[in-house]
Phi, psi and omega in degrees: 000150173304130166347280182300358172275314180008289189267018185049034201190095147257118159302122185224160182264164181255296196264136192074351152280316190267305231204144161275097209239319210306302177285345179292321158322321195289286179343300158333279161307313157288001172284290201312294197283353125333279163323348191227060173356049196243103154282156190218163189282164174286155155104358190288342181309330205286301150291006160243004178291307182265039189247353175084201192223325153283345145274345168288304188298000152277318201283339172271341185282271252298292200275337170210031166065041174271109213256007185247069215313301202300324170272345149272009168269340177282309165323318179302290181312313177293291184301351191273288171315309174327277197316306187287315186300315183184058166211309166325087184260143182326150149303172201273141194064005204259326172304330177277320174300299168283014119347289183276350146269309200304313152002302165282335171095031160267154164260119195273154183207123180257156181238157178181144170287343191308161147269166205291353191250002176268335179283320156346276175336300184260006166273319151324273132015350195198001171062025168268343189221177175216060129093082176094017191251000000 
């Protein structure tokens, strides 16, 4: 067997590795501050991709007086699973690669800030995984 097969465990990061996520992510997160007919700079997607969905509803009450933390993180989060659930598609190969390890018996792994049920959701969905393997 190949080298690089050696230990059986491979790591993958999920959004922008696995899966294209980013503008459905925008989508999300900027739909609050839309919906509230509230502009904002370019580039804020950027600063707010790694912040969670409980620090941007803060980071809108704090910057743009939006007053309803809990609901808009639930907003967020819930279209943000839409968007994972049933649109969000693998990268181009990512379906065959990981094919061919399991094939091989590596153990595949993901690290990701998402939470598990949007990775669920959208693995399920795209037929790579059957809910916990």
């Amino acid at each position: 067997m190949n080298r690089i097969f050696e230990k059986n465990v491979f790591l993958f990061d999920l959004d922008g590795t696995l899966i294209n996520s980013m503008e459905n992510f925008s989508k999300a997160v900027l739909s609050v501050l839309e919906e509230n007919n509230i502009s904002y700079p370019d580039g804020i997607v950027t600063k707010l991709a790694a912040l969670g969905y409980q620090k941007i509803a803060e980071y809108y009450h704090e910057n743009y007086g939006l007053k309803n933390i809990e609901k808009m993180r639930d907003t967020m989060s819930e279209r943000a699973y839409a968007e994972y659930r049933d649109n969000i598609e693998l990268k181009s190969g990512v379906f065959d690669f990981l094919n061919m390890c399991k094939n091989l018996n590596i153990s595949l792994n993901v690290l990701t800030a998402s939470p598990y049920r949007m990775i669920e959701a959208n693995f399920k969905r795209n037929k790579i995984i059957n809910a916990r393997n």
